[in-house]
Amino acid sequence: MHHESSVVVNRPIDEVWTFMTDPFNIPRWGGGRLAFRVTPTGPWGLGSTIQQRMVIFGFETRITSTVTEWDPPRTVTHSVMDSGIGRLGFFRATLEAAGAGTKVVRAVEVEPRGILKLLSPVLGPFMRRQMDAQTQNLKRLLEAGQG
């Protein structure tokens, strides 16, 4: 499953990048995210591990990923891994200056396996709605000065 969600935020690229890469802010985007933690503690970058707690279909789950691309203030990619089955997919955010604002493109690629493969017809639309809502919330928070 692949999905992209984009928006133009009326804020400079450095401000958007700083907001998007602050672990405190990420659960504020909504979409079922309960917590977002980066290890080792401190600023994150290439090789950092990301641990997320999320609610999906009413069930709390944990997702672990590793930052595989880090190019401030333009691109961050993290690959999602499962210790039992390997790579599940990736999340990527790219930013580019767009006039006085910043174009943000968020992409996700998921390779469902096991039970998730059976749930794909339901999981895909759910994932797209969640991601689109998160992207719009990102815009709303930044433009309201809550970033």
PDB file of C-alpha atoms in Angstrom:
ATOM      1  CA  MET A   1       0.000   0.000   0.000  1.00  0.00           C
ATOM      2  CA  HIS A   2       1.299   3.413  -0.928  1.00  0.00           C
ATOM      3  CA  HIS A   3      -0.180   6.781  -0.018  1.00  0.00           C
ATOM      4  CA  GLU A   4       0.967  10.388  -0.231  1.00  0.00           C
ATOM      5  CA  SER A   5      -0.533  13.363   1.515  1.00  0.00           C
ATOM      6  CA  SER A   6       0.591  16.918   0.829  1.00  0.00           C
ATOM      7  CA  VAL A   7      -0.163  20.416   1.994  1.00  0.00           C
ATOM      8  CA  VAL A   8       1.308  23.900   1.748  1.00  0.00           C
ATOM      9  CA  VAL A   9       1.926  25.400   5.176  1.00  0.00           C
ATOM     10  CA  ASN A  10       2.171  29.172   5.422  1.00  0.00           C
ATOM     11  CA  ARG A  11       5.373  29.037   7.459  1.00  0.00           C
ATOM     12  CA  PRO A  12       9.079  29.020   6.502  1.00  0.00           C
ATOM     13  CA  ILE A  13      10.731  25.659   5.834  1.00  0.00           C
ATOM     14  CA  ASP A  14      13.020  25.799   8.906  1.00  0.00           C
ATOM     15  CA  GLU A  15      10.048  26.386  11.216  1.00  0.00           C
ATOM     16  CA  VAL A  16       8.095  23.504   9.653  1.00  0.00           C
ATOM     17  CA  TRP A  17      11.117  21.164   9.885  1.00  0.00           C
ATOM     18  CA  THR A  18      11.713  22.060  13.544  1.00  0.00           C
ATOM     19  CA  PHE A  19       8.064  21.393  14.387  1.00  0.00           C
ATOM     20  CA  MET A  20       7.895  18.129  12.426  1.00  0.00           C
ATOM     21  CA  THR A  21      11.063  16.709  13.992  1.00  0.00           C
ATOM     22  CA  ASP A  22      10.179  17.542  17.590  1.00  0.00           C
ATOM     23  CA  PRO A  23       9.002  14.241  19.161  1.00  0.00           C
ATOM     24  CA  PHE A  24       6.697  16.166  21.534  1.00  0.00           C
ATOM     25  CA  ASN A  25       4.713  17.591  18.604  1.00  0.00           C
ATOM     26  CA  ILE A  26       4.118  14.429  16.593  1.00  0.00           C
ATOM     27  CA  PRO A  27       1.306  12.956  18.763  1.00  0.00           C
ATOM     28  CA  ARG A  28      -0.404  16.376  18.551  1.00  0.00           C
ATOM     29  CA  TRP A  29      -1.051  15.730  14.842  1.00  0.00           C
ATOM     30  CA  GLY A  30      -3.610  13.110  15.878  1.00  0.00           C
ATOM     31  CA  GLY A  31      -4.371   9.989  13.913  1.00  0.00           C
ATOM     32  CA  GLY A  32      -4.169   7.613  16.846  1.00  0.00           C
ATOM     33  CA  ARG A  33      -0.631   8.441  17.924  1.00  0.00           C
ATOM     34  CA  LEU A  34      -0.235   8.244  21.676  1.00  0.00           C
ATOM     35  CA  ALA A  35       3.517   8.670  22.050  1.00  0.00           C
ATOM     36  CA  PHE A  36       6.621   9.162  19.915  1.00  0.00           C
ATOM     37  CA  ARG A  37      10.068   8.536  21.357  1.00  0.00           C
ATOM     38  CA  VAL A  38      13.487   8.801  19.743  1.00  0.00           C
ATOM     39  CA  THR A  39      16.551   6.938  21.007  1.00  0.00           C
ATOM     40  CA  PRO A  40      19.192   7.751  21.846  1.00  0.00           C
ATOM     41  CA  THR A  41      17.692  10.704  23.694  1.00  0.00           C
ATOM     42  CA  GLY A  42      18.284  14.119  22.218  1.00  0.00           C
ATOM     43  CA  PRO A  43      18.119  15.384  18.654  1.00  0.00           C
ATOM     44  CA  TRP A  44      17.359  12.661  16.176  1.00  0.00           C
ATOM     45  CA  GLY A  45      19.183  11.937  12.971  1.00  0.00           C
ATOM     46  CA  LEU A  46      20.495   9.182  10.734  1.00  0.00           C
ATOM     47  CA  GLY A  47      20.395   5.860  12.584  1.00  0.00           C
ATOM     48  CA  SER A  48      18.064   7.022  15.371  1.00  0.00           C
ATOM     49  CA  THR A  49      15.432   4.544  16.520  1.00  0.00           C
ATOM     50  CA  ILE A  50      11.828   5.725  16.700  1.00  0.00           C
ATOM     51  CA  GLN A  51       9.286   4.030  18.935  1.00  0.00           C
ATOM     52  CA  GLN A  52       5.625   4.932  18.471  1.00  0.00           C
ATOM     53  CA  ARG A  53       2.584   3.909  20.472  1.00  0.00           C
ATOM     54  CA  MET A  54      -0.567   4.081  18.376  1.00  0.00           C
ATOM     55  CA  VAL A  55      -4.187   3.043  18.499  1.00  0.00           C
ATOM     56  CA  ILE A  56      -5.310   1.187  15.367  1.00  0.00           C
ATOM     57  CA  PHE A  57      -8.905  -0.068  15.208  1.00  0.00           C
ATOM     58  CA  GLY A  58      -9.161   0.387  18.983  1.00  0.00           C
ATOM     59  CA  PHE A  59      -6.058  -1.670  19.768  1.00  0.00           C
ATOM     60  CA  GLU A  60      -2.863  -0.174  21.093  1.00  0.00           C
ATOM     61  CA  THR A  61       0.178  -1.198  19.085  1.00  0.00           C
ATOM     62  CA  ARG A  62       3.844  -0.309  19.026  1.00  0.00           C
ATOM     63  CA  ILE A  63       5.798   0.464  15.897  1.00  0.00           C
ATOM     64  CA  THR A  64       9.575   0.683  15.796  1.00  0.00           C
ATOM     65  CA  SER A  65      11.488   2.253  12.929  1.00  0.00           C
ATOM     66  CA  THR A  66      14.989   3.448  12.109  1.00  0.00           C
ATOM     67  CA  VAL A  67      15.893   6.752  10.457  1.00  0.00           C
ATOM     68  CA  THR A  68      17.454   5.782   7.121  1.00  0.00           C
ATOM     69  CA  GLU A  69      17.527   9.214   5.461  1.00  0.00           C
ATOM     70  CA  TRP A  70      18.175  12.542   7.189  1.00  0.00           C
ATOM     71  CA  ASP A  71      18.661  15.719   5.156  1.00  0.00           C
ATOM     72  CA  PRO A  72      17.574  18.768   7.221  1.00  0.00           C
ATOM     73  CA  PRO A  73      15.441  20.707   6.441  1.00  0.00           C
ATOM     74  CA  ARG A  74      14.325  18.731   3.413  1.00  0.00           C
ATOM     75  CA  THR A  75      13.860  14.994   3.981  1.00  0.00           C
ATOM     76  CA  VAL A  76      13.476  12.408   6.714  1.00  0.00           C
ATOM     77  CA  THR A  77      12.733   8.746   6.065  1.00  0.00           C
ATOM     78  CA  HIS A  78      12.324   5.978   8.588  1.00  0.00           C
ATOM     79  CA  SER A  79      12.039   2.290   7.773  1.00  0.00           C
ATOM     80  CA  VAL A  80       9.590   0.222   9.794  1.00  0.00           C
ATOM     81  CA  MET A  81      10.936  -3.133  10.888  1.00  0.00           C
ATOM     82  CA  ASP A  82       9.422  -6.155  12.580  1.00  0.00           C
ATOM     83  CA  SER A  83      11.931  -8.430  14.275  1.00  0.00           C
ATOM     84  CA  GLY A  84      10.060 -11.520  13.143  1.00  0.00           C
ATOM     85  CA  ILE A  85       9.500 -10.716   9.471  1.00  0.00           C
ATOM     86  CA  GLY A  86      11.860  -7.923   8.474  1.00  0.00           C
ATOM     87  CA  ARG A  87      11.050  -4.663   6.705  1.00  0.00           C
ATOM     88  CA  LEU A  88       7.375  -3.692   6.663  1.00  0.00           C
ATOM     89  CA  GLY A  89       7.679  -0.363   4.847  1.00  0.00           C
ATOM     90  CA  PHE A  90       8.681   3.252   5.336  1.00  0.00           C
ATOM     91  CA  PHE A  91       7.460   6.731   6.206  1.00  0.00           C
ATOM     92  CA  ARG A  92       8.975   9.720   4.405  1.00  0.00           C
ATOM     93  CA  ALA A  93       8.467  13.462   4.752  1.00  0.00           C
ATOM     94  CA  THR A  94       9.853  15.922   2.230  1.00  0.00           C
ATOM     95  CA  LEU A  95       9.745  19.692   2.507  1.00  0.00           C
ATOM     96  CA  GLU A  96      10.393  22.344  -0.115  1.00  0.00           C
ATOM     97  CA  ALA A  97      10.054  26.105  -0.127  1.00  0.00           C
ATOM     98  CA  ALA A  98       6.856  27.235  -1.842  1.00  0.00           C
ATOM     99  CA  GLY A  99       6.734  31.012  -2.038  1.00  0.00           C
ATOM    100  CA  ALA A 100       6.463  32.306   1.516  1.00  0.00           C
ATOM    101  CA  GLY A 101       5.418  28.865   2.743  1.00  0.00           C
ATOM    102  CA  THR A 102       6.519  25.245   2.689  1.00  0.00           C
ATOM    103  CA  LYS A 103       5.163  22.332   0.695  1.00  0.00           C
ATOM    104  CA  VAL A 104       5.077  19.208   2.850  1.00  0.00           C
ATOM    105  CA  VAL A 105       4.707  15.795   1.232  1.00  0.00           C
ATOM    106  CA  ARG A 106       4.262  12.836   3.559  1.00  0.00           C
ATOM    107  CA  ALA A 107       4.443   9.352   2.060  1.00  0.00           C
ATOM    108  CA  VAL A 108       3.960   5.888   3.474  1.00  0.00           C
ATOM    109  CA  GLU A 109       4.653   2.536   1.909  1.00  0.00           C
ATOM    110  CA  VAL A 110       3.481  -0.563   3.755  1.00  0.00           C
ATOM    111  CA  GLU A 111       4.017  -4.165   2.730  1.00  0.00           C
ATOM    112  CA  PRO A 112       1.324  -5.978   4.749  1.00  0.00           C
ATOM    113  CA  ARG A 113       2.102  -9.528   5.777  1.00  0.00           C
ATOM    114  CA  GLY A 114       0.279 -12.193   7.727  1.00  0.00           C
ATOM    115  CA  ILE A 115      -3.020 -11.052   9.202  1.00  0.00           C
ATOM    116  CA  LEU A 116      -2.373  -7.510   7.959  1.00  0.00           C
ATOM    117  CA  LYS A 117      -2.504  -8.774   4.385  1.00  0.00           C
ATOM    118  CA  LEU A 118      -5.996 -10.111   5.002  1.00  0.00           C
ATOM    119  CA  LEU A 119      -7.020  -6.770   6.513  1.00  0.00           C
ATOM    120  CA  SER A 120      -5.628  -4.735   3.586  1.00  0.00           C
ATOM    121  CA  PRO A 121      -9.051  -3.853   2.094  1.00  0.00           C
ATOM    122  CA  VAL A 122      -9.969  -2.167   5.384  1.00  0.00           C
ATOM    123  CA  LEU A 123      -6.511  -1.103   6.557  1.00  0.00           C
ATOM    124  CA  GLY A 124      -5.665   0.824   3.356  1.00  0.00           C
ATOM    125  CA  PRO A 125      -8.576   3.297   3.448  1.00  0.00           C
ATOM    126  CA  PHE A 126      -8.202   3.670   7.230  1.00  0.00           C
ATOM    127  CA  MET A 127      -4.491   4.454   6.868  1.00  0.00           C
ATOM    128  CA  ARG A 128      -5.145   7.014   4.108  1.00  0.00           C
ATOM    129  CA  ARG A 129      -7.800   8.829   6.181  1.00  0.00           C
ATOM    130  CA  GLN A 130      -5.528   8.918   9.231  1.00  0.00           C
ATOM    131  CA  MET A 131      -2.567  10.240   7.264  1.00  0.00           C
ATOM    132  CA  ASP A 132      -4.613  12.914   5.476  1.00  0.00           C
ATOM    133  CA  ALA A 133      -6.055  14.060   8.823  1.00  0.00           C
ATOM    134  CA  GLN A 134      -2.556  14.207  10.363  1.00  0.00           C
ATOM    135  CA  THR A 135      -1.268  16.294   7.456  1.00  0.00           C
ATOM    136  CA  GLN A 136      -4.141  18.762   7.766  1.00  0.00           C
ATOM    137  CA  ASN A 137      -3.624  18.944  11.544  1.00  0.00           C
ATOM    138  CA  LEU A 138       0.066  19.696  10.975  1.00  0.00           C
ATOM    139  CA  LYS A 139      -0.930  22.655   8.789  1.00  0.00           C
ATOM    140  CA  ARG A 140      -3.569  23.834  11.272  1.00  0.00           C
ATOM    141  CA  LEU A 141      -1.208  23.668  14.272  1.00  0.00           C
ATOM    142  CA  LEU A 142       1.626  25.503  12.537  1.00  0.00           C
ATOM    143  CA  GLU A 143      -0.547  28.221  11.026  1.00  0.00           C
ATOM    144  CA  ALA A 144      -2.317  28.780  14.350  1.00  0.00           C
ATOM    145  CA  GLY A 145       1.061  29.466  15.942  1.00  0.00           C
ATOM    146  CA  GLN A 146       0.942  26.335  18.094  1.00  0.00           C
ATOM    147  CA  GLY A 147       4.209  25.010  16.673  1.00  0.00           C
TER     148      GLY A 147
END
